[in-house]
mmCIF file of C-alpha atoms and ligand atoms in Angstrom:
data_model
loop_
_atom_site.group_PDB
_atom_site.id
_atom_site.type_symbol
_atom_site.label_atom_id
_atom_site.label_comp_id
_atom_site.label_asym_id
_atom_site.label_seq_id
_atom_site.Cartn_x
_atom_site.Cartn_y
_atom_site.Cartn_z
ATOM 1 C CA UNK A 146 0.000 0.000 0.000
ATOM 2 C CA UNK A 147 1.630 3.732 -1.117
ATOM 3 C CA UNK A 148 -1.454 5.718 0.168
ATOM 4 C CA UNK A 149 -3.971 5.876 2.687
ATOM 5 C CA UNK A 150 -6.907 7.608 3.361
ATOM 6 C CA UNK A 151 -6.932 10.952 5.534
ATOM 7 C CA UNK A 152 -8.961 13.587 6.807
ATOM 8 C CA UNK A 153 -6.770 17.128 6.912
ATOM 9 C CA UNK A 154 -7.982 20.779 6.868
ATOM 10 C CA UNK A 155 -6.400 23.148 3.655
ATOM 11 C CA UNK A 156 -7.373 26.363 5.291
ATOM 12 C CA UNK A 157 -8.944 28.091 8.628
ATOM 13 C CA UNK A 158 -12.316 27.431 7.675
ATOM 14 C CA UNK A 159 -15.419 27.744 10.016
ATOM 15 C CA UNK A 160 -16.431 24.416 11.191
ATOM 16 C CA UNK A 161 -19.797 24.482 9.322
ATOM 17 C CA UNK A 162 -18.554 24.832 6.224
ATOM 18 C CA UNK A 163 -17.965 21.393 4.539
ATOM 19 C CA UNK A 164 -14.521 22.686 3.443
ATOM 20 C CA UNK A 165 -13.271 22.907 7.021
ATOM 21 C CA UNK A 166 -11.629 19.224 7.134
ATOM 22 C CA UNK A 167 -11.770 16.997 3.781
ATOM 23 C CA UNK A 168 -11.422 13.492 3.396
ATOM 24 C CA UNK A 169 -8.120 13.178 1.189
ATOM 25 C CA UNK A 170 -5.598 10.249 -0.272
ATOM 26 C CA UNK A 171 -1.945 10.679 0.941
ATOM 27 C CA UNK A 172 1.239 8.999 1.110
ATOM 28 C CA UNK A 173 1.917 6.027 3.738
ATOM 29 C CA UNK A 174 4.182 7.896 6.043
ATOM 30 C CA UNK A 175 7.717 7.619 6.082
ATOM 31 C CA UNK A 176 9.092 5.952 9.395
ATOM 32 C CA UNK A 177 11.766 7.899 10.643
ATOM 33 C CA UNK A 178 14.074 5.036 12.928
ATOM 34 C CA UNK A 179 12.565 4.926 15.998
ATOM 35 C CA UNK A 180 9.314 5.262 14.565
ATOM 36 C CA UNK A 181 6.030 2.916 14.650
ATOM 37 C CA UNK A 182 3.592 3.008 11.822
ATOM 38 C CA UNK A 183 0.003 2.716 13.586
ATOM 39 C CA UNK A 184 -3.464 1.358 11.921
ATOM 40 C CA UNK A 185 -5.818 4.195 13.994
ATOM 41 C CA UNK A 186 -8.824 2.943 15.088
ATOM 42 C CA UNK A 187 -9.982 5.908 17.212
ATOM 43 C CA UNK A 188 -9.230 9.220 17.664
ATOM 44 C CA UNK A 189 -10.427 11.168 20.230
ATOM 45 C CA UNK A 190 -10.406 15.369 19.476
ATOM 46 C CA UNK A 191 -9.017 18.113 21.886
ATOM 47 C CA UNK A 192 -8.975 22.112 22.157
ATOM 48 C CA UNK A 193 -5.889 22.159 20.471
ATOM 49 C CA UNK A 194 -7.701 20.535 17.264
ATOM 50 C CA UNK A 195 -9.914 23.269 17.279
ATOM 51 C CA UNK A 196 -7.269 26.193 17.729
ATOM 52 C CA UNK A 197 -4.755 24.385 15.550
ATOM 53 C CA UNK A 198 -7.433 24.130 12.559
ATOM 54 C CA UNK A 199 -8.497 27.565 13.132
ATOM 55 C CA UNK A 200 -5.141 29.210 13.636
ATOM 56 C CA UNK A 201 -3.646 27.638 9.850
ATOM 57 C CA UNK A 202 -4.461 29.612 6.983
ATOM 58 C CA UNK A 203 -4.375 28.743 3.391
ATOM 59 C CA UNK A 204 -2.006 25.711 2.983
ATOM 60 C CA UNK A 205 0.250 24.401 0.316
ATOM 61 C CA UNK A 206 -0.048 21.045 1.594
ATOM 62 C CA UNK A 207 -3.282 18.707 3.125
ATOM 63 C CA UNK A 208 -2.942 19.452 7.035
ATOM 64 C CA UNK A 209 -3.517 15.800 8.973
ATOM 65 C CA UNK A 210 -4.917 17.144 12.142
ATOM 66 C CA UNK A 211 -5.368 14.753 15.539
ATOM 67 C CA UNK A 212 -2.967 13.678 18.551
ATOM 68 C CA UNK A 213 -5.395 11.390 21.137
ATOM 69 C CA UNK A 214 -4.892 7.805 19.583
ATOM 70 C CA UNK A 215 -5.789 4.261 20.062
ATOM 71 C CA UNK A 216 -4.589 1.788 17.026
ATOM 72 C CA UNK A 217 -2.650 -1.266 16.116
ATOM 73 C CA UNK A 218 1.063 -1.649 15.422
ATOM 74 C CA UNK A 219 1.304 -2.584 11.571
ATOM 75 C CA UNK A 220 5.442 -1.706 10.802
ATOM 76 C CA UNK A 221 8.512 -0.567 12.797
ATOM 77 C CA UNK A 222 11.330 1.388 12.243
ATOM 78 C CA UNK A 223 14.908 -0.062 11.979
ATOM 79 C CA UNK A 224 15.816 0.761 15.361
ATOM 80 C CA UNK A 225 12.923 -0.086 17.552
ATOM 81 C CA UNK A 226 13.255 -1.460 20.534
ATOM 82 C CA UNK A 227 10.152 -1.861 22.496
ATOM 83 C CA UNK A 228 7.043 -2.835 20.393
ATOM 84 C CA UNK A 229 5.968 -5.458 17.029
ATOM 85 C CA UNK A 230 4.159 -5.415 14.462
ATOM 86 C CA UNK A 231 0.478 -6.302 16.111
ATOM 87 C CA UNK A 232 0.916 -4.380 19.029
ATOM 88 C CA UNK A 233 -2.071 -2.650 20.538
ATOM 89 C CA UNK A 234 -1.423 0.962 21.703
ATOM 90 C CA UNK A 235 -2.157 4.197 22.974
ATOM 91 C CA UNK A 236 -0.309 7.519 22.556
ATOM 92 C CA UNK A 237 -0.764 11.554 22.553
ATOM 93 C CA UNK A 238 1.191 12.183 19.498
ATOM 94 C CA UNK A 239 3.582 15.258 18.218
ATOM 95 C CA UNK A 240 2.451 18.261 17.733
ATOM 96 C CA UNK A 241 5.056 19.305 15.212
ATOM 97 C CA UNK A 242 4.292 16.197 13.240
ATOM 98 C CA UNK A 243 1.165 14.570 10.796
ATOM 99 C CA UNK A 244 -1.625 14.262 13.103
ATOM 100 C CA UNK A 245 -3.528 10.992 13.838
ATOM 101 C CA UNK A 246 -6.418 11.708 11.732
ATOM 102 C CA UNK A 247 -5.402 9.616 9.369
ATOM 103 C CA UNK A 248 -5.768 5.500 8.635
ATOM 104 C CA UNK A 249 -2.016 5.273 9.449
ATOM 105 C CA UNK A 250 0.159 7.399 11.605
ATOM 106 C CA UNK A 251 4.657 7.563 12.216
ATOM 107 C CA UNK A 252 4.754 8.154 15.835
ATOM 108 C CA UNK A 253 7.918 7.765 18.127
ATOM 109 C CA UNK A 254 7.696 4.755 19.941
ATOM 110 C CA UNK A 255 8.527 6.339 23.158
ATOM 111 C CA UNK A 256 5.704 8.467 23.221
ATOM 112 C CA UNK A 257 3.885 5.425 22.876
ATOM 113 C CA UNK A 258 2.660 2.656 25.384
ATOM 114 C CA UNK A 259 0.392 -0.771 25.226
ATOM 115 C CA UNK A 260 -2.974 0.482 25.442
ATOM 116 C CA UNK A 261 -5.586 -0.887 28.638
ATOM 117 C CA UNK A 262 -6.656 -4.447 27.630
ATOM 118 C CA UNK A 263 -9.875 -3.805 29.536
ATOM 119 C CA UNK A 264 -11.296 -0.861 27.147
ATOM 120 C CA UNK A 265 -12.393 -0.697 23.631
ATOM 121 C CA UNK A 266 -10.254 1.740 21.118
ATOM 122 C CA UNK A 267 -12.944 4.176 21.499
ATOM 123 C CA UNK A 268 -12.552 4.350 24.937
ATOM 124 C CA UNK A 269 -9.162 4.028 25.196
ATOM 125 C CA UNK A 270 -8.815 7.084 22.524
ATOM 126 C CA UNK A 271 -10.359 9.841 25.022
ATOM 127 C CA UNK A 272 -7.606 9.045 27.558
ATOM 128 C CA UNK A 273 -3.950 10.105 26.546
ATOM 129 C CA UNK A 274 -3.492 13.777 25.810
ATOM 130 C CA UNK A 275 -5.416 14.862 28.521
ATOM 131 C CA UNK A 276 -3.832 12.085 31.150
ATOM 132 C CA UNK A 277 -0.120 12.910 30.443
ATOM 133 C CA UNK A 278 -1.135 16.731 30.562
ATOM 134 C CA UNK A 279 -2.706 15.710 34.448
ATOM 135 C CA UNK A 280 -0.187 13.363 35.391
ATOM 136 C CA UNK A 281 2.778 16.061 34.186
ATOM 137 C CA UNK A 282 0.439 18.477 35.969
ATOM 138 C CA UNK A 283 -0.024 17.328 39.758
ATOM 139 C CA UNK A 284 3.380 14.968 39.617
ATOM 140 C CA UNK A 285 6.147 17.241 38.051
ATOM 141 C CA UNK A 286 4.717 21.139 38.713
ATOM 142 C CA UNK A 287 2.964 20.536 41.669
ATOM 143 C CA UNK A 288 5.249 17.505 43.030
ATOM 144 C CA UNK A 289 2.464 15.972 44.661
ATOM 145 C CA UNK A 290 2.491 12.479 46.229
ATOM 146 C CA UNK A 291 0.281 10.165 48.808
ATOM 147 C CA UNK A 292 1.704 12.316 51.204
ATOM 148 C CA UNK A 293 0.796 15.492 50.244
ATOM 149 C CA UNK A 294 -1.651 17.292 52.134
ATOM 150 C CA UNK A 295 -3.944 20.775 51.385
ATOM 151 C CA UNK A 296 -6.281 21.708 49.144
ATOM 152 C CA UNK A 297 -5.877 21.250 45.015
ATOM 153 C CA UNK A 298 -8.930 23.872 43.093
ATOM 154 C CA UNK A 299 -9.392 22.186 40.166
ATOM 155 C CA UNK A 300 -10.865 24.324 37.492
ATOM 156 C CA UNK A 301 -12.898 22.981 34.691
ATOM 157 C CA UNK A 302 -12.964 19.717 36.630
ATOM 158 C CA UNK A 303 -15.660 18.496 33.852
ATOM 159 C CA UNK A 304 -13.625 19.098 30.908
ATOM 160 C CA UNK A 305 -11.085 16.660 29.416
ATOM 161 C CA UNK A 306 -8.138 17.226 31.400
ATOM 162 C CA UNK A 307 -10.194 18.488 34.572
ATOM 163 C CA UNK A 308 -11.843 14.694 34.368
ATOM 164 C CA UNK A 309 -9.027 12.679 34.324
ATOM 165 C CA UNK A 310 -7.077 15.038 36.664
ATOM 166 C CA UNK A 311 -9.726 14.554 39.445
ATOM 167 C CA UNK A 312 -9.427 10.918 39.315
ATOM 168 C CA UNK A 313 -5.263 10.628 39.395
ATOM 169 C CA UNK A 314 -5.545 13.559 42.106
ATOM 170 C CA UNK A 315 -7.993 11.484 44.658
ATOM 171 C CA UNK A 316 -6.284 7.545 44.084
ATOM 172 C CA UNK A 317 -2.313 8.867 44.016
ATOM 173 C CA UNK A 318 -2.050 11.766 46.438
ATOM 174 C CA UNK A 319 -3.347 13.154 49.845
ATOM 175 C CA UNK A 320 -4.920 16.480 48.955
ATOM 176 C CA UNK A 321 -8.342 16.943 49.233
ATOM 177 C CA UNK A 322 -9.936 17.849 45.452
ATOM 178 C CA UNK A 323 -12.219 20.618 44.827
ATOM 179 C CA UNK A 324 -13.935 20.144 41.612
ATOM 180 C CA UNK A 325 -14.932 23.114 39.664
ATOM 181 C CA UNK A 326 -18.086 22.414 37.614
ATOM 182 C CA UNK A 327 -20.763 25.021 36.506
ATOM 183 C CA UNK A 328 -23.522 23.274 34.734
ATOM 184 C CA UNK A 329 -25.717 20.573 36.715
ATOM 185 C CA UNK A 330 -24.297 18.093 33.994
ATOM 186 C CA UNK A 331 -20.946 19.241 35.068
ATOM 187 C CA UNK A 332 -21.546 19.140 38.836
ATOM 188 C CA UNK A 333 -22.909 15.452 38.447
ATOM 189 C CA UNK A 334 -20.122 14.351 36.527
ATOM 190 C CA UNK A 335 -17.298 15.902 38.281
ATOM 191 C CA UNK A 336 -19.170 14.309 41.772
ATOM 192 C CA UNK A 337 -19.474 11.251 40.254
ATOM 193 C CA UNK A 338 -15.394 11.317 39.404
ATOM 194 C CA UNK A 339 -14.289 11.656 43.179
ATOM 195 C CA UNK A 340 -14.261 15.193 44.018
ATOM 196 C CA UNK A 341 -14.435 15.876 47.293
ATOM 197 C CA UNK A 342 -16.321 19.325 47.267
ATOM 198 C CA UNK A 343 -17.573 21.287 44.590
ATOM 199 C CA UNK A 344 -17.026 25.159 43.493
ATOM 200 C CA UNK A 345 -18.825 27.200 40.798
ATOM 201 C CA UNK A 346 -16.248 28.690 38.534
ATOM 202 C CA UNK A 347 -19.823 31.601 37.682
ATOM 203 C CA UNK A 348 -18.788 33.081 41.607
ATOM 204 C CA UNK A 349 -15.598 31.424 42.259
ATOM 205 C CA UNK A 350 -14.315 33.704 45.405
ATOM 206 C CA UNK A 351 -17.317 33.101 47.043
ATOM 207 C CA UNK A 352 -17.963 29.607 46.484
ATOM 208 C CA UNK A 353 -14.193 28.755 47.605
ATOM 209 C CA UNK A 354 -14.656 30.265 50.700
ATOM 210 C CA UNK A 355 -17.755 28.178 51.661
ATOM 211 C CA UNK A 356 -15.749 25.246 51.372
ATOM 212 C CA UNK A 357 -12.267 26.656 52.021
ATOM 213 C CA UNK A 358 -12.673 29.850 54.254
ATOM 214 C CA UNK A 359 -8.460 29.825 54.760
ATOM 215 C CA UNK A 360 -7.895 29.500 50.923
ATOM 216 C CA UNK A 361 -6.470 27.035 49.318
ATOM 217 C CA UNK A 362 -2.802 25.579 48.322
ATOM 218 C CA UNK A 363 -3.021 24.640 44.637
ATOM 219 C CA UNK A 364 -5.163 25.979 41.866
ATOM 220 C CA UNK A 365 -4.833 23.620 38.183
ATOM 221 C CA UNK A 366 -6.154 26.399 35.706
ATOM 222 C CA UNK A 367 -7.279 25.339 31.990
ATOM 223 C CA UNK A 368 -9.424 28.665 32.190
ATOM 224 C CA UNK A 369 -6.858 31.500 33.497
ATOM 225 C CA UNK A 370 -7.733 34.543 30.859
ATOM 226 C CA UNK A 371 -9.543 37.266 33.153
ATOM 227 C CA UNK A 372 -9.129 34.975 36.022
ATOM 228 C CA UNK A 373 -6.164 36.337 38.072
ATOM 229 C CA UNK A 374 -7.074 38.337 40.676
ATOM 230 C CA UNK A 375 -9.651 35.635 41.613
ATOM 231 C CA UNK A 376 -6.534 32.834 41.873
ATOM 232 C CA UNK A 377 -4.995 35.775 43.824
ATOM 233 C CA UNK A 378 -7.957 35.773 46.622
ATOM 234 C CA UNK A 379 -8.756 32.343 46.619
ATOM 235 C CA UNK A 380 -5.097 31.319 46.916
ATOM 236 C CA UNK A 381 -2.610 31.205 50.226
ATOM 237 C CA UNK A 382 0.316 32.721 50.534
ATOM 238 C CA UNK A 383 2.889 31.103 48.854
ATOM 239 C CA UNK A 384 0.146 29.051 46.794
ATOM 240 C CA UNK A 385 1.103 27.678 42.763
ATOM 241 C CA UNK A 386 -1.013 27.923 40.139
ATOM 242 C CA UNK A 387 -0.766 25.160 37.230
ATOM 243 C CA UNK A 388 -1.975 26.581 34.067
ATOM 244 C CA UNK A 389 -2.856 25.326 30.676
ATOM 245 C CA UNK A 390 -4.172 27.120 28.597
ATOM 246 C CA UNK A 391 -3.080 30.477 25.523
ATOM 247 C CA UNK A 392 -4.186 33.549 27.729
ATOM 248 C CA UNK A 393 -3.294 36.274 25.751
ATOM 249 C CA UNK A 394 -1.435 39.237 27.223
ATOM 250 C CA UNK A 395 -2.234 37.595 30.469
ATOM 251 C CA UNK A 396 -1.104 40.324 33.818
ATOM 252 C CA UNK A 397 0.482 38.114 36.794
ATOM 253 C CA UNK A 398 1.157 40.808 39.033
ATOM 254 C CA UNK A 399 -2.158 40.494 41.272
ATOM 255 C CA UNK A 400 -0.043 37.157 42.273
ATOM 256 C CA UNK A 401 2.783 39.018 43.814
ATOM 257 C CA UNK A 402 1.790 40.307 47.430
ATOM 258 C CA UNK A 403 1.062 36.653 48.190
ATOM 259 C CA UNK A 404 4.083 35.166 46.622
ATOM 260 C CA UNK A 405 2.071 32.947 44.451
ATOM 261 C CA UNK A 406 4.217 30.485 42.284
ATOM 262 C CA UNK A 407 2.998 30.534 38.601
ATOM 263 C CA UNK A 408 3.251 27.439 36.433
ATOM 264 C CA UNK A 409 2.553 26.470 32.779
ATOM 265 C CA UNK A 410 1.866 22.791 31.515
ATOM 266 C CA UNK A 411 2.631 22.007 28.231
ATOM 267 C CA UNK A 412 2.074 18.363 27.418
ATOM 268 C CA UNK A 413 3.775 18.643 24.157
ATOM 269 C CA UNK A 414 6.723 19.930 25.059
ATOM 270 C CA UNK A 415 8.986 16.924 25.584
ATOM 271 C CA UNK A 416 8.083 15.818 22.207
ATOM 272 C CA UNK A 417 8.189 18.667 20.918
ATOM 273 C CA UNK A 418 11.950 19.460 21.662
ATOM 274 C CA UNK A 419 13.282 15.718 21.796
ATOM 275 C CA UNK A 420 13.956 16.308 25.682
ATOM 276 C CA UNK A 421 16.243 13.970 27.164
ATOM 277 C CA UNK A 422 12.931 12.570 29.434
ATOM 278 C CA UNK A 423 11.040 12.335 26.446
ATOM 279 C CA UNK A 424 10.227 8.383 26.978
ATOM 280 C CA UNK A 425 8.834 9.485 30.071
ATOM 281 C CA UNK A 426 5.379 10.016 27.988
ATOM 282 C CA UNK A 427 5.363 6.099 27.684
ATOM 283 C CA UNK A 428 6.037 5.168 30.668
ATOM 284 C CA UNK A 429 3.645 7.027 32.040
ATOM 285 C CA UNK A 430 1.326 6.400 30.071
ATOM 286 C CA UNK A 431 1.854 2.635 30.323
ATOM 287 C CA UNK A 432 1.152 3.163 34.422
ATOM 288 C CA UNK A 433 -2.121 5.153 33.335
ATOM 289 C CA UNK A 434 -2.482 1.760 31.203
ATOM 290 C CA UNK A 435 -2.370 -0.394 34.540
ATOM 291 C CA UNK A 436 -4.493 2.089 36.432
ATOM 292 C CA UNK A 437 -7.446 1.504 33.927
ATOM 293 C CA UNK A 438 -6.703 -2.624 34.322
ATOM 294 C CA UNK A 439 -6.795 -2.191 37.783
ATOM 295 C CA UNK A 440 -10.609 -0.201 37.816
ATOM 296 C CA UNK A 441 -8.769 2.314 39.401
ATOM 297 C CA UNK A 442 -8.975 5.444 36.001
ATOM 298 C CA UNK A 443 -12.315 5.208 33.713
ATOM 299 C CA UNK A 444 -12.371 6.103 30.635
ATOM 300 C CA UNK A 445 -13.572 10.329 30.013
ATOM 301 C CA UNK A 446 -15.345 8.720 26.956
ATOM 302 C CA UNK A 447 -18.862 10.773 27.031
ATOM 303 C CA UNK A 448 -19.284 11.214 23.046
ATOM 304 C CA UNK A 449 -18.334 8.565 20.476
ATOM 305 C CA UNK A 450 -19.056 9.250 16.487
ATOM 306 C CA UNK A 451 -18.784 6.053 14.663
ATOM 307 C CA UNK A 452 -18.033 7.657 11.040
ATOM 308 C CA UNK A 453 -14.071 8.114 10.654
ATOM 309 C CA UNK A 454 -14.350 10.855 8.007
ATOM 310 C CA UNK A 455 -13.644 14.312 7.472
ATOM 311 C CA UNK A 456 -18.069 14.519 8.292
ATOM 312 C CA UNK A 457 -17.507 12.688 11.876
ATOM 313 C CA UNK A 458 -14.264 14.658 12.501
ATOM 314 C CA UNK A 459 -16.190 17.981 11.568
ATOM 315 C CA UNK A 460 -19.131 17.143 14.209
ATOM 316 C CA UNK A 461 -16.713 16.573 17.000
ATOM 317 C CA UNK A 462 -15.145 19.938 15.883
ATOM 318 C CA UNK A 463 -17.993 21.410 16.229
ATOM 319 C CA UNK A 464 -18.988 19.993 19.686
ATOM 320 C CA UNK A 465 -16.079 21.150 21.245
ATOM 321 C CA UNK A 466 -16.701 24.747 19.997
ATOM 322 C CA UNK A 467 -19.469 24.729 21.878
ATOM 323 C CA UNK A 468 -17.104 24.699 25.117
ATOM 324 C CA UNK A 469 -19.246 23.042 27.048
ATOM 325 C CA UNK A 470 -18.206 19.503 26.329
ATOM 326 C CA UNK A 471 -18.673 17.105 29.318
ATOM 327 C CA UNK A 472 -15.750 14.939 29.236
ATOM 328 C CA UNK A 473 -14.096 13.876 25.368
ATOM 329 C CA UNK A 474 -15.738 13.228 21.856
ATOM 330 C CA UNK A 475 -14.116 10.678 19.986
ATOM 331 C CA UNK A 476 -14.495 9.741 16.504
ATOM 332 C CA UNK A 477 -14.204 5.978 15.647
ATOM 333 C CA UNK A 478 -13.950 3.110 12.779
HETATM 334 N N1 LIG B 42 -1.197 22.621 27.993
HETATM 335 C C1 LIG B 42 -1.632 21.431 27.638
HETATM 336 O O1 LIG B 42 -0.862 20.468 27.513
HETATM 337 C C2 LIG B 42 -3.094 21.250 27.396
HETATM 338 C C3 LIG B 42 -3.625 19.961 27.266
HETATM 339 C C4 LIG B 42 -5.003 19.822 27.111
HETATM 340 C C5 LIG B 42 -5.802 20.964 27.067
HETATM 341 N N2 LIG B 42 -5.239 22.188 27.148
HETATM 342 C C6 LIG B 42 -6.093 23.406 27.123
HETATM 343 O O2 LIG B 42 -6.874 23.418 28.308
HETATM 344 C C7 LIG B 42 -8.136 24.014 28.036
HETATM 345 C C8 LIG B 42 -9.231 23.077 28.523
HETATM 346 O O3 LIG B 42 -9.199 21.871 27.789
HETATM 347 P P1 LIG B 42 -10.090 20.633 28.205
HETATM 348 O O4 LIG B 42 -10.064 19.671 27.074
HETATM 349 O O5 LIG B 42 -9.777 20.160 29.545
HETATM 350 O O6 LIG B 42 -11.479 21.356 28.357
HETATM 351 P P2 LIG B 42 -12.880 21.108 27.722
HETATM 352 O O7 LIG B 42 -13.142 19.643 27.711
HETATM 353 O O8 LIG B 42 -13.019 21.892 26.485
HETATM 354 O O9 LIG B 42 -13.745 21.785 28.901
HETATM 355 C C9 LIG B 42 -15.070 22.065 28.717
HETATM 356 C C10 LIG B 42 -15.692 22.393 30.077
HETATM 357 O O10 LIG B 42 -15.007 23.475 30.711
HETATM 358 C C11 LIG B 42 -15.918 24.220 31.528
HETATM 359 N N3 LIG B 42 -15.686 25.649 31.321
HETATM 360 C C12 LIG B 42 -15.939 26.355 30.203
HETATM 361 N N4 LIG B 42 -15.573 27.649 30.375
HETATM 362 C C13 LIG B 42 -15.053 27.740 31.641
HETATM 363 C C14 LIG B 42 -14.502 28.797 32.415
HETATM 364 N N5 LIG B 42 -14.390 30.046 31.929
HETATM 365 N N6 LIG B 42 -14.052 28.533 33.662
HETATM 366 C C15 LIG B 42 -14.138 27.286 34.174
HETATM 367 N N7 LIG B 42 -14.673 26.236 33.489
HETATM 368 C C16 LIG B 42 -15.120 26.467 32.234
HETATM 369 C C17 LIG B 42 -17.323 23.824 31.082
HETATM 370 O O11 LIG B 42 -17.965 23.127 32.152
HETATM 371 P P3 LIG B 42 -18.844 23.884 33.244
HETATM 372 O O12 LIG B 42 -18.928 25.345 32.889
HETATM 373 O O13 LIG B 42 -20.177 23.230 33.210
HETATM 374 O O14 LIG B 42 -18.103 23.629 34.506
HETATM 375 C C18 LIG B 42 -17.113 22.875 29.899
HETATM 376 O O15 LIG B 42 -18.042 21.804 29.903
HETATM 377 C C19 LIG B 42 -8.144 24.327 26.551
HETATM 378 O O16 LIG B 42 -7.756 25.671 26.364
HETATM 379 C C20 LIG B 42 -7.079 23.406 25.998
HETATM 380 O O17 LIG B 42 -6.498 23.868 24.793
HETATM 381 C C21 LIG B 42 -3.917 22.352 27.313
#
């Protein structure tokens, strides 16, 4: 086989229009040597899909959009160590690289672990990006462990990272969670995931300090624009912030009278610039792997479209444009 179906976006176009993301016929990718070429079976879509499609302009070439994946092994590079042909995997992809929106995808095999046996590709799909962003999130910024203690705010508890973040937070450290959720959907959910008290992100101040009069310790942010000099009331001195999100132009200075540490989270960053650590990615997410075996992470999965086109990738799109997603969409063969 020399080509392969695709889905990829040519321009920024608005997700209604049937131009926004065509089906296409492209080359097999190349493997580079460390490389695994995947069969995708699911895909599961993220903000950055949405702001990546939106931010491209007119392009020379077919843009092959996607990260979340759940496929099969079908070829390996010359100097792969740790996976064969067959394989069944999970991974968050590259952002500098073709996207997993596509029937087959290079991606480097240490970003790359053996998916849960205990969930279907679908499933499986709506876990990785958003798990390595909460595991890099409450393990390397905020150092937490079992033996942490305090408060952890978790804003946007109902969206993709916010869901699997609750659940890593309550079964692999000590802090108690406070779940921010808005809608009752939200609120049910984000209950239903762990949390230990909920906050309303519509009067946040206030409803921190019904559950947290003191303040709290931690704040994860994936909604920070406009938001400051409410992280700088609800937080203690010497609190940290773990953010996520593109705020533009964004003013930390309300944060200085309480010494509050600020953080960003960039789950693409170790793949992104080859980082020493960069197999970290698998390894972790071949723990996250065990945690779903073990009934102890469930699958975000709130959304699956069974039509692996450039129509089923459009409606996800779409959904998560909404911003009010529960959960993740994913988009499956
Ligand atoms: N840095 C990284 O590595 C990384 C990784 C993944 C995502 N992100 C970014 O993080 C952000 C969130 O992504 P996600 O996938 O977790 O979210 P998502 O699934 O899109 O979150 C949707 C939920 O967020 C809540 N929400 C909407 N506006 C809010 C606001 N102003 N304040 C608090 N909650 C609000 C809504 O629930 P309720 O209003 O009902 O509570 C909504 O249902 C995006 O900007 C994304 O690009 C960054």
């Amino acid at each position: 086989m020399t080509t392969m179906r695709a889905v990829a976006a040519l321009d920024s176009l608005p997700v209604t229009d049937p131009g926004a993301l065509v089906d296409v016929e492209l080359p097999v990718p190349e493997l580079r040597p460390r490389d695994l070429l995947v069969e995708v079976l699911a895909v599961s879509v993220n903000p950055v899909d949405v702001k990546v499609r939106s931010g491209l302009g007119p392009q020379e070439q077919p843009r092959v959009l996607g990260w979340d994946a759940a496929g099969t092994v079908r070829a390996v590079g010359p100097e792969v160590e740790g996976f064969a042909v067959g394989d069944e995997v999970w991974y968050a992809g590259d952002l500098t690289r073709a996207g997993s929106n596509a029937e087959l995808q290079a991606v480097d095999e240490r970003i790359v672990a053996p998916r849960p046996t205990s969930l279907s590709p679908a499933e499986a799909a709506a876990l990785p990006l958003t798990t390595l962003t909460a595991w890099e999130s409450l393990f390397d910024r905020f150092r937490l462990g079992l033996g942490s203690t305090g408060d952890l705010l978790v804003l946007g508890a109902a969206g993709g990272v916010g869901s699997v973040l609750v659940q890593l937070a309550k079964q692999l450290t000590g802090v108690r969670v406070l779940g921010g959720a808005g809608k009752r959907e939200s609120r049910e959910w984000v209950q239903g995931l762990g949390a230990d008290a909920l906050v309303d992100h519509h009067d946040l101040v206030a409803s921190v300090r019904a559950v947290a009069p003191d303040g709290v310790e931690r704040l994860f942010s994936p909604h920070s624009a406009g938001n400051v000099e409410a992280f700088a009331e609800v937080l203690k001195p010497f609190g940290e912030v773990v953010a996520i999100d593109d705020p533009v132009g964004l003013d930390l200075l309300p944060l200085k009278a309480k010494s509050i540490a600020w953080h960003w989270e960039l789950m693409f960053t170790r793949a992104m610039f080859g980082t020493p650590d960069m197999a970290e990615q698998g390894r972790v997410l071949g723990e996250a792997a065990a945690l779903v075996d073990a009934g102890r992470l469930r699958t975000t999965l709130t959304t699956a479209i069974d039509d692996f086109s450039a129509a089923g990738l459009r409606e996800a799109h779409r959904l998560l444009e909404t911003g009010r997603t529960v959960g993740k969409v994913v988009v499956h063969r």
